[in-house]
Short mmCIF file of C-alpha atoms in Angstrom, two decimals:
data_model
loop_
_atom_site.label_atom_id
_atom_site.label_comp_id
_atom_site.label_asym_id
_atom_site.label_seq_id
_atom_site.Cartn_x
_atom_site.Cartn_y
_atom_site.Cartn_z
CA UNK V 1 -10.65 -74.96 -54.82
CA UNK V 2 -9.21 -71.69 -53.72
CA UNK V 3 -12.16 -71.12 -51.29
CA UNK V 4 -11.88 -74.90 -49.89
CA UNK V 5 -8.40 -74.81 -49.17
CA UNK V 6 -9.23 -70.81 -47.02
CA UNK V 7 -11.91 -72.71 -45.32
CA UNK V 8 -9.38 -75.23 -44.57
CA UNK V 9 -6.95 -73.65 -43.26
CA UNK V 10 -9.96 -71.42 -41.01
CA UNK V 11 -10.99 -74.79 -39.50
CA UNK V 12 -7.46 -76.04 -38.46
CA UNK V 13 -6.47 -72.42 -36.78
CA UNK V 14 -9.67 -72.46 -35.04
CA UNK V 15 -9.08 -76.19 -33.99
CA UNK V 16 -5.49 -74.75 -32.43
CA UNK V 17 -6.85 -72.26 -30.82
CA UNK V 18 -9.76 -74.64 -29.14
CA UNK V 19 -6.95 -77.00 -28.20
CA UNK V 20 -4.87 -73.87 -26.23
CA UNK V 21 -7.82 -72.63 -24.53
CA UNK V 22 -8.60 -76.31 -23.36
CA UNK V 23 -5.24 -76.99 -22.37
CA UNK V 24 -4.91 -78.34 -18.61
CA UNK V 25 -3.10 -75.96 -16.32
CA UNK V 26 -1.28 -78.08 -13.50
CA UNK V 27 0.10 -76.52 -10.61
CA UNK V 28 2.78 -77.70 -8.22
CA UNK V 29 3.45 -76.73 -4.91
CA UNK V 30 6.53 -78.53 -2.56
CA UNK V 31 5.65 -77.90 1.04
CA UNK V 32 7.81 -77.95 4.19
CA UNK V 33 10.50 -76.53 2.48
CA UNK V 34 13.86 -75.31 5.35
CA UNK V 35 14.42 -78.28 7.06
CA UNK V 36 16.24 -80.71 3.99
CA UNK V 37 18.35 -78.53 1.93
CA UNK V 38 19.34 -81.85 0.14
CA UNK V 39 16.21 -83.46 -0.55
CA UNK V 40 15.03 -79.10 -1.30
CA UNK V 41 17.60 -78.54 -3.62
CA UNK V 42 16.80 -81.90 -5.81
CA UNK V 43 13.09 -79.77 -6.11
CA UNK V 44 14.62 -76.59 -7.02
CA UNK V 45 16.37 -78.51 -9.74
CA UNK V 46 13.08 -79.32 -11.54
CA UNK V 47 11.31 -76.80 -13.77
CA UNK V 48 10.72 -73.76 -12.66
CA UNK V 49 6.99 -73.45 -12.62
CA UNK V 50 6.44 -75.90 -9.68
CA UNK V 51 6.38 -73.67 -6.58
CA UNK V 52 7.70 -74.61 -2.98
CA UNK V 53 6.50 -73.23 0.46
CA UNK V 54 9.00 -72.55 3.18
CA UNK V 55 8.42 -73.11 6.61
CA UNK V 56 9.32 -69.56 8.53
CA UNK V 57 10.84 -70.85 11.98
CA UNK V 58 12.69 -73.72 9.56
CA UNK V 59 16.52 -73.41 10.11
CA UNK V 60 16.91 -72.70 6.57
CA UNK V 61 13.97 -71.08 5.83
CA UNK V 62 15.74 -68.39 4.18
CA UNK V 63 18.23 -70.01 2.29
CA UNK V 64 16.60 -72.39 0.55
CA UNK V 65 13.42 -69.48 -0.40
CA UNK V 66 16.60 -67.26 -2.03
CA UNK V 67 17.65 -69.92 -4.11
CA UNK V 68 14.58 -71.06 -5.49
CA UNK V 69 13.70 -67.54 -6.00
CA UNK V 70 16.75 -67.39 -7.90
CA UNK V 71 15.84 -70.52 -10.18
CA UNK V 72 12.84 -69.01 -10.78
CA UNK V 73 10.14 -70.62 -8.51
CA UNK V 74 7.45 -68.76 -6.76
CA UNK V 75 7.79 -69.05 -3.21
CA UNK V 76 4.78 -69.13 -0.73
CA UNK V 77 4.66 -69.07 3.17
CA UNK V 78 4.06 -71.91 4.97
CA UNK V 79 2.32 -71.06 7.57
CA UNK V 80 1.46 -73.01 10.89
CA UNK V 81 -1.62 -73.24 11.73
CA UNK V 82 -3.57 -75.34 14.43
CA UNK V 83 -5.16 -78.82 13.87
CA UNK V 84 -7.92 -80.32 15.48
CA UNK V 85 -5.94 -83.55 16.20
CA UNK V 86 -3.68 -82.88 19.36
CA UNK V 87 -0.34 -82.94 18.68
CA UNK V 88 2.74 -80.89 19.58
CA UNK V 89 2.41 -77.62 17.89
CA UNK V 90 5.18 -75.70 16.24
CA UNK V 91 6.53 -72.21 17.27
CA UNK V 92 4.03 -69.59 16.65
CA UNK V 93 1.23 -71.78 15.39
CA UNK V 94 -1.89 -69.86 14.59
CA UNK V 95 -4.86 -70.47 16.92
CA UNK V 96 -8.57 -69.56 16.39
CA UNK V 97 -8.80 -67.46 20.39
CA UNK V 98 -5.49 -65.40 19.16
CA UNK V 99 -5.89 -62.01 19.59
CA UNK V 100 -5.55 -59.76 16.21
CA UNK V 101 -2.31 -58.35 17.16
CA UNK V 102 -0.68 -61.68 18.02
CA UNK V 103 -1.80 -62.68 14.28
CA UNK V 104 -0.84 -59.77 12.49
CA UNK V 105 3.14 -60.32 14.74
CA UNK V 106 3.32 -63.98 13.24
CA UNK V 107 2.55 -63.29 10.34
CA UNK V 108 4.58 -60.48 9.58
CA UNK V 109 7.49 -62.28 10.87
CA UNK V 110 6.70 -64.90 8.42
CA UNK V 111 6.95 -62.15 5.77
CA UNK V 112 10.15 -61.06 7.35
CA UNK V 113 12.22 -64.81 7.61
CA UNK V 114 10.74 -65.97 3.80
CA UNK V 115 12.24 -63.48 1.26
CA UNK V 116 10.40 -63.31 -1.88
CA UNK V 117 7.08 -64.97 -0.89
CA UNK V 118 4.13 -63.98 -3.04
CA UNK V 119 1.50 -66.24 -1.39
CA UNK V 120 1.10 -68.24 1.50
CA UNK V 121 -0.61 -72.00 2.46
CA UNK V 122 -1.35 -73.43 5.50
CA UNK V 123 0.82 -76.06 7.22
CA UNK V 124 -1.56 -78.55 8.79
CA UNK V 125 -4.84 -76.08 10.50
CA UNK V 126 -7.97 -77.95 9.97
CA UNK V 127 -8.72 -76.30 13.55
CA UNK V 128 -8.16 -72.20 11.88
CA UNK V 129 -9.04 -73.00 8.62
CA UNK V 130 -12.12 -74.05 9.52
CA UNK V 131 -13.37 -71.09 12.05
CA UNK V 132 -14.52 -68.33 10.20
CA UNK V 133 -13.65 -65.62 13.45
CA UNK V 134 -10.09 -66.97 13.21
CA UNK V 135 -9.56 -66.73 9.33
CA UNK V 136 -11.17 -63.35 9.08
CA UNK V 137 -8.55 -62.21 11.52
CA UNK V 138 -5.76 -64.13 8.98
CA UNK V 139 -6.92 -62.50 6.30
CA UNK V 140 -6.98 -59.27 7.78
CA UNK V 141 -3.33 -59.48 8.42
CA UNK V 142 -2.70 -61.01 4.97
CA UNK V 143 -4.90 -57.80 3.62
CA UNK V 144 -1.49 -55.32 4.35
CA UNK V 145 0.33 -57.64 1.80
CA UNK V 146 0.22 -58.96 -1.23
CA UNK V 147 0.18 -62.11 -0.44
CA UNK V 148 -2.45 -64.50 -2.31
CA UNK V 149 -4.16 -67.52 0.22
CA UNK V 150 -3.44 -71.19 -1.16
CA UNK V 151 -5.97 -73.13 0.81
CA UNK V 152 -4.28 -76.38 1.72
CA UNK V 153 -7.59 -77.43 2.06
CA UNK V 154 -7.20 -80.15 5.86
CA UNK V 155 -10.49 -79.88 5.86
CA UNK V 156 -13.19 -79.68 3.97
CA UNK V 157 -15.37 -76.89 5.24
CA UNK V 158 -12.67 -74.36 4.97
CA UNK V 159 -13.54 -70.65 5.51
CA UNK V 160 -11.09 -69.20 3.83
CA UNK V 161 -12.91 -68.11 1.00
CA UNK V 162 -15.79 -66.81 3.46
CA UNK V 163 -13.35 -65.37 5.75
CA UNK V 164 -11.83 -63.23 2.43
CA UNK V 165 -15.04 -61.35 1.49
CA UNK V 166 -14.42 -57.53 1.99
CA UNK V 167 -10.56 -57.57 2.12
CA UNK V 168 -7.90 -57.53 -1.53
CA UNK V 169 -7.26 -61.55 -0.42
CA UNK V 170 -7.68 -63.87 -3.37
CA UNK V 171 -7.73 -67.35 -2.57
CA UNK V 172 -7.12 -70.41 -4.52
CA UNK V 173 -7.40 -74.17 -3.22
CA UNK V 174 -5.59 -77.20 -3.64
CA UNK V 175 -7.25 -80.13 -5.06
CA UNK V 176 -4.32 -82.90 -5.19
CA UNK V 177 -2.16 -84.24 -1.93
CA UNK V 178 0.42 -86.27 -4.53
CA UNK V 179 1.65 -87.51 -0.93
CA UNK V 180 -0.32 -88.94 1.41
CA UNK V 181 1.80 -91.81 1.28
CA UNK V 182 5.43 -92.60 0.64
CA UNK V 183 4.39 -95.40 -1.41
CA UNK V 184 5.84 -94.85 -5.65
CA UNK V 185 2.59 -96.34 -6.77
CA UNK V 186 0.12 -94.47 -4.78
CA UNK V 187 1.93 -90.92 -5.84
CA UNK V 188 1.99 -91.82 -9.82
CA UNK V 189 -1.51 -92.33 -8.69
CA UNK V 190 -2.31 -88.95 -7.28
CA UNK V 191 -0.26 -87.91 -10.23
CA UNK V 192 -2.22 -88.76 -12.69
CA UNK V 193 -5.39 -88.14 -10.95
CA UNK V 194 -4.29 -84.58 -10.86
CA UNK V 195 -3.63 -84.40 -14.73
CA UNK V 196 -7.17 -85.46 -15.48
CA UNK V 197 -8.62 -82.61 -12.92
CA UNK V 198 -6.72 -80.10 -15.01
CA UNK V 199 -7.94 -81.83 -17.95
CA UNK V 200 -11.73 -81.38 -16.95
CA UNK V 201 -11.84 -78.55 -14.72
CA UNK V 202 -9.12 -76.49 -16.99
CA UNK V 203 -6.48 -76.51 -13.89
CA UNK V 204 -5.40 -78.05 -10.97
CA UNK V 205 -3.66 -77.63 -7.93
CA UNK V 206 -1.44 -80.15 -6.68
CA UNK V 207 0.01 -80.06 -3.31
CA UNK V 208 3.34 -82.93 -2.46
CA UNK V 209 6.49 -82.60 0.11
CA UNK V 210 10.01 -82.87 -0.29
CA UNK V 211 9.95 -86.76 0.00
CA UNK V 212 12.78 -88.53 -1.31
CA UNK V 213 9.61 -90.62 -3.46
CA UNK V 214 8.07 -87.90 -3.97
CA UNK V 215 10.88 -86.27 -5.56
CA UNK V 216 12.05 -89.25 -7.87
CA UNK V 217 8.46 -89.32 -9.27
CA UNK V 218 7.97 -85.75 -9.83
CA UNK V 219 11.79 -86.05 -12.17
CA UNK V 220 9.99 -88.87 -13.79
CA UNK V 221 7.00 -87.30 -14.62
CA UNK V 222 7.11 -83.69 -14.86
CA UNK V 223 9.01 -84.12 -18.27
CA UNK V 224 6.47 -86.65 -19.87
CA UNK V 225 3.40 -84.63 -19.22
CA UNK V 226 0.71 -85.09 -22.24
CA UNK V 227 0.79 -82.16 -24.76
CA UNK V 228 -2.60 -81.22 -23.46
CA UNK V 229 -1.07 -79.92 -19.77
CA UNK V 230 1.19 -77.09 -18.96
CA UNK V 231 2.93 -76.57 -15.92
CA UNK V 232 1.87 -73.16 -14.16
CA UNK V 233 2.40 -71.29 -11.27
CA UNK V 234 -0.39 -70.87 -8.26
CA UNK V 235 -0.69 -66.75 -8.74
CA UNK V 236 -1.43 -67.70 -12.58
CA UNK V 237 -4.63 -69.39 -11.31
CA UNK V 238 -5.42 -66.53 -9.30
CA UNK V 239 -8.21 -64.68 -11.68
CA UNK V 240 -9.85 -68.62 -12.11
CA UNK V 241 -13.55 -68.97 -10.33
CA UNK V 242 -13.19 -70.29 -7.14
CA UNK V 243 -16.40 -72.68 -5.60
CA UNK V 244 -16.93 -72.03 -2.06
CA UNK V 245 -18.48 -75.56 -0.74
CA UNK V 246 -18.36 -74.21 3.27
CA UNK V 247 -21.58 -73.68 5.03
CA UNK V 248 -21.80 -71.18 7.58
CA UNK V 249 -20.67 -71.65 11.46
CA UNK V 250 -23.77 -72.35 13.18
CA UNK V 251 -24.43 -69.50 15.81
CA UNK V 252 -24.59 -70.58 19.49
CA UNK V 253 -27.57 -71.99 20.17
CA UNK V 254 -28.91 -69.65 23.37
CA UNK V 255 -31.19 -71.72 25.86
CA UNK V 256 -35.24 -71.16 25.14
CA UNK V 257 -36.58 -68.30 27.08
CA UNK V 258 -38.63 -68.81 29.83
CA UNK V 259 -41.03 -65.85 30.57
CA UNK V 260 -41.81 -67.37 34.23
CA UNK V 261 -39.04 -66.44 36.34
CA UNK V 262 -40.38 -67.50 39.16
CA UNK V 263 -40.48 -71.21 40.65
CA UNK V 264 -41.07 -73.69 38.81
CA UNK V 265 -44.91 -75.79 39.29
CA UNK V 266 -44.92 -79.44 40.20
CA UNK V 267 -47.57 -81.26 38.49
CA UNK V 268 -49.31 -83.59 41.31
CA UNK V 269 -49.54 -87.26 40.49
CA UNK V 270 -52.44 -87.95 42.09
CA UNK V 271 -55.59 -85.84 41.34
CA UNK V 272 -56.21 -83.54 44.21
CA UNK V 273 -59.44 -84.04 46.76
CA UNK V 274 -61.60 -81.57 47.02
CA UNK V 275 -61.85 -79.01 49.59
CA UNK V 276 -65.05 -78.70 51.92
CA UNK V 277 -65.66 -74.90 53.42
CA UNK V 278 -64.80 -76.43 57.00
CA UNK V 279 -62.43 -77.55 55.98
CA UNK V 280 -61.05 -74.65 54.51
CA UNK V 281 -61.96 -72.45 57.38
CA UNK V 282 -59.70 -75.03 59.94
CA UNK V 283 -56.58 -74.45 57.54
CA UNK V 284 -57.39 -70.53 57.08
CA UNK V 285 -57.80 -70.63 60.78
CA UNK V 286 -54.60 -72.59 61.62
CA UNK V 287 -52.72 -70.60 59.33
CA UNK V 288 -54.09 -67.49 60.97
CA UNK V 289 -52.85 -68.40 64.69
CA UNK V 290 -49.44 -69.56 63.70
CA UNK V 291 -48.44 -65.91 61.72
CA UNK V 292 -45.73 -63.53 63.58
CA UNK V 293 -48.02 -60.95 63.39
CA UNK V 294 -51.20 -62.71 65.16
CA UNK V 295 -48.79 -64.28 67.83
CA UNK V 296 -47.25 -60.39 67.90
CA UNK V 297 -51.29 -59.45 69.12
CA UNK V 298 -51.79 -61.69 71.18
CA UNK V 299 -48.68 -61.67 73.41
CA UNK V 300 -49.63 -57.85 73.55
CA UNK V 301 -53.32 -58.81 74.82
CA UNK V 302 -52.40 -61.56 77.69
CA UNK V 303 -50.11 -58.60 79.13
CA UNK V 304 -52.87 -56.35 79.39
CA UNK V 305 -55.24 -55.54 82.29
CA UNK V 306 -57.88 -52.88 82.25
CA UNK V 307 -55.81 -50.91 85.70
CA UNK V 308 -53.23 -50.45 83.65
CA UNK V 309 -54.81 -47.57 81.76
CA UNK V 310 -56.66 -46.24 84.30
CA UNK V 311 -55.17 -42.98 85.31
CA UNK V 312 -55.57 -41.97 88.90
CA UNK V 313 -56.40 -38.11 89.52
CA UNK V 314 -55.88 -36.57 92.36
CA UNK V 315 -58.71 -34.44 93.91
CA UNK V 316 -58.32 -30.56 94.15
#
C-alpha cells in the first residue's frame, strides 16, 4: 500500500511538472506608443508583462517609455522603417539605399529619445525588412547595443533573421496582429487565436496598438487567461528556436554573353542564287575600279607622258 501510494504521488509530480513545461507563453507587445498618453497610460495600467514600443520622434516618446519602465514593462523601439506601399513617410524612416552611417545616426538617436529600451520592432517596413543589404546594415548598427530584433513581421519574406547571421542580434518574430481591425469581435478573435499558438507552439507573440478597442479587450481578457498560459515578456522568448521561412534575394540577373562582338548576321529570307565565275569576276572587277586606291593610280597614270622623265643633257 505504502509503495502504491509513493508511486502515486511520483505520477502526479511528474504530471505537474509536464503541465509547467507545456504551459503556453503569450507575449504582448503595444505599438505606437508617444502620441496618446491617455489611451498609453490605460496600457501601462495592465500587467506588467505586456510590453509597449515607443515611437522615437513621438512627442512623448520619452515620457510615456519612463513610466512604463517604472510599472515594470519592457520597453522596445519602434522603429520606422520604409514600406513598399507609398505613403508619407515619417522623420528618419529607414530606407534600403541608406548609407551605413545614416543608419547607425537614426538609430542611435532612437536609443537616445527611448530610455530604457531593451529591444526594438519595426513600425510598418515591408520595403527594409525585406532586403537583406538593408537589414544587414540594421543589424550592424543594432550589433553596438543590446538591443534584441522583434520582427513585426509586414511581410512575409523578412530577412531579418538572414540579415543577423555573424553579428550578437537575436531575433524573435511576431505571430499575432490582435488589431487589424477596430472591430471588438475580430480582436477577441485574434485573441484567442493567439492563445492556441502558444498552446501548440509553446509561445506566442502577439503584436496590438493603443486602440481604445483594443485596450477594453485586452482589460477583459488578460485577467481570464486559461491556467495553461502565462503572460511573458519578448526578451524571455529570446533563447526559443526561431524558423527562418525567407528565401534568398535573387542576384541580378546579368544579360547572356555574347562572344561575337561584332555585327550582328541577318539571316536572308530568300535562299541566295548562285554565283557564276563571270559573274564574280564583273563584281570583283567593279569593286576593283571604284576603290580610293585604284582611282589614286589611275589619276597618277592619265597625268603622265613619257617627256616628262626624259632628262635632257647637255653636250660637252
Amino acid at each position: 500500500m505504502l509503495q502504491f501510494r509513493q508511486l502515486a504521488l511520483a505520477a502526479s509530480t511528474l504530471l505537474l511538472c509536464s503541465t509547467s513545461v507545456m504551459a503556453g507563453r503569450l507575449a504582448i507587445v503595444i505599438d505606437d506608443f508617444g502620441y496618446r498618453p491617455h489611451t498609453e497610460n490605460q496600457v501601462i495600467a495592465l500587467p506588467a508583462p505586456i510590453s509597449v514600443a515607443v515611437l522615437p520622434n513621438a512627442p512623448h516618446a520619452r515620457e510615456m517609455a519612463t513610466k512604463a519602465h517604472d510599472a515594470g514593462h519592457e520597453v522596445l523601439i519602434h522603429l520606422p522603417m520604409a514600406p513598399i506601399s507609398k505613403q508619407p513617410l515619417e522623420v528618419d524612416t529607414l530606407r534600403p539605399e541608406m548609407s551605413s552611417a545614416e543608419i547607425d545616426r537614426i538609430v542611435r538617436d532612437a536609443v537616445d529619445k527611448v530610455p530604457y529600451a531593451v529591444g526594438l520592432n519595426n513600425h510598418m517596413g515591408s520595403a527594409m525588412t525585406s532586403s537583406l543589404f538593408g537589414m544587414q546594415k540594421v543589424m550592424q548598427a543594432l550589433n553596438s547595443y543590446n538591443l534584441y530584433f522583434l520582427d513585426s513581421m509586414t511581410i512575409g519574406n523578412s530577412q531579418s533573421m538572414r540579415a543577423a547571421t555573424g553579428t550578437h542580434v537575436r531575433v524573435i518574430k511576431r505571430n499575432v496582429f490582435l488589431d487589424d481591425t477596430q472591430n471588438e469581435a475580430d480582436i477577441r478573435y485574434q485573441f484567442n487565436r493567439a492563445i492556441k499558438l502558444a498552446r501548440h507552439n509553446g509561445y506566442a507573440i502577439a503584436i496590438g496598438h493603443p486602440h481604445p478597442t483594443t485596450v477594453k479587450v485586452l482589460q477583459q481578457m488578460v485577467y481570464n487567461l486559461p491556467p495553461d498560459i502565462t503572460l511573458v515578456r519578448p526578451s524571455s522568448l529570446l533563447n526559443e528556436p526561431q524558423v527562418d521561412h525567407s528565401t534568398p534575394p535573387e542576384p541580378e540577373k546579368q544579360p547572356p554573353r555574347n562572344p561575337f562582338r561584332g555585327s550582328r548576321l541577318c539571316k536572308a529570307k530568300k535562299p541566295l542564287a548562285p554565283v557564276t565565275p563571270v559573274r564574280f569576276f564583273e563584281v570583283l572587277q567593279d569593286s576593283i575600279s571604284q576603290s580610293t586606291l585604284f582611282n589614286y593610280f589611275r589619276h597618277q597614270w592619265q597625268g603622265w607622258s613619257p617627256t616628262s622623265t626624259v632628262v635632257k643633257v647637255s653636250p660637252k
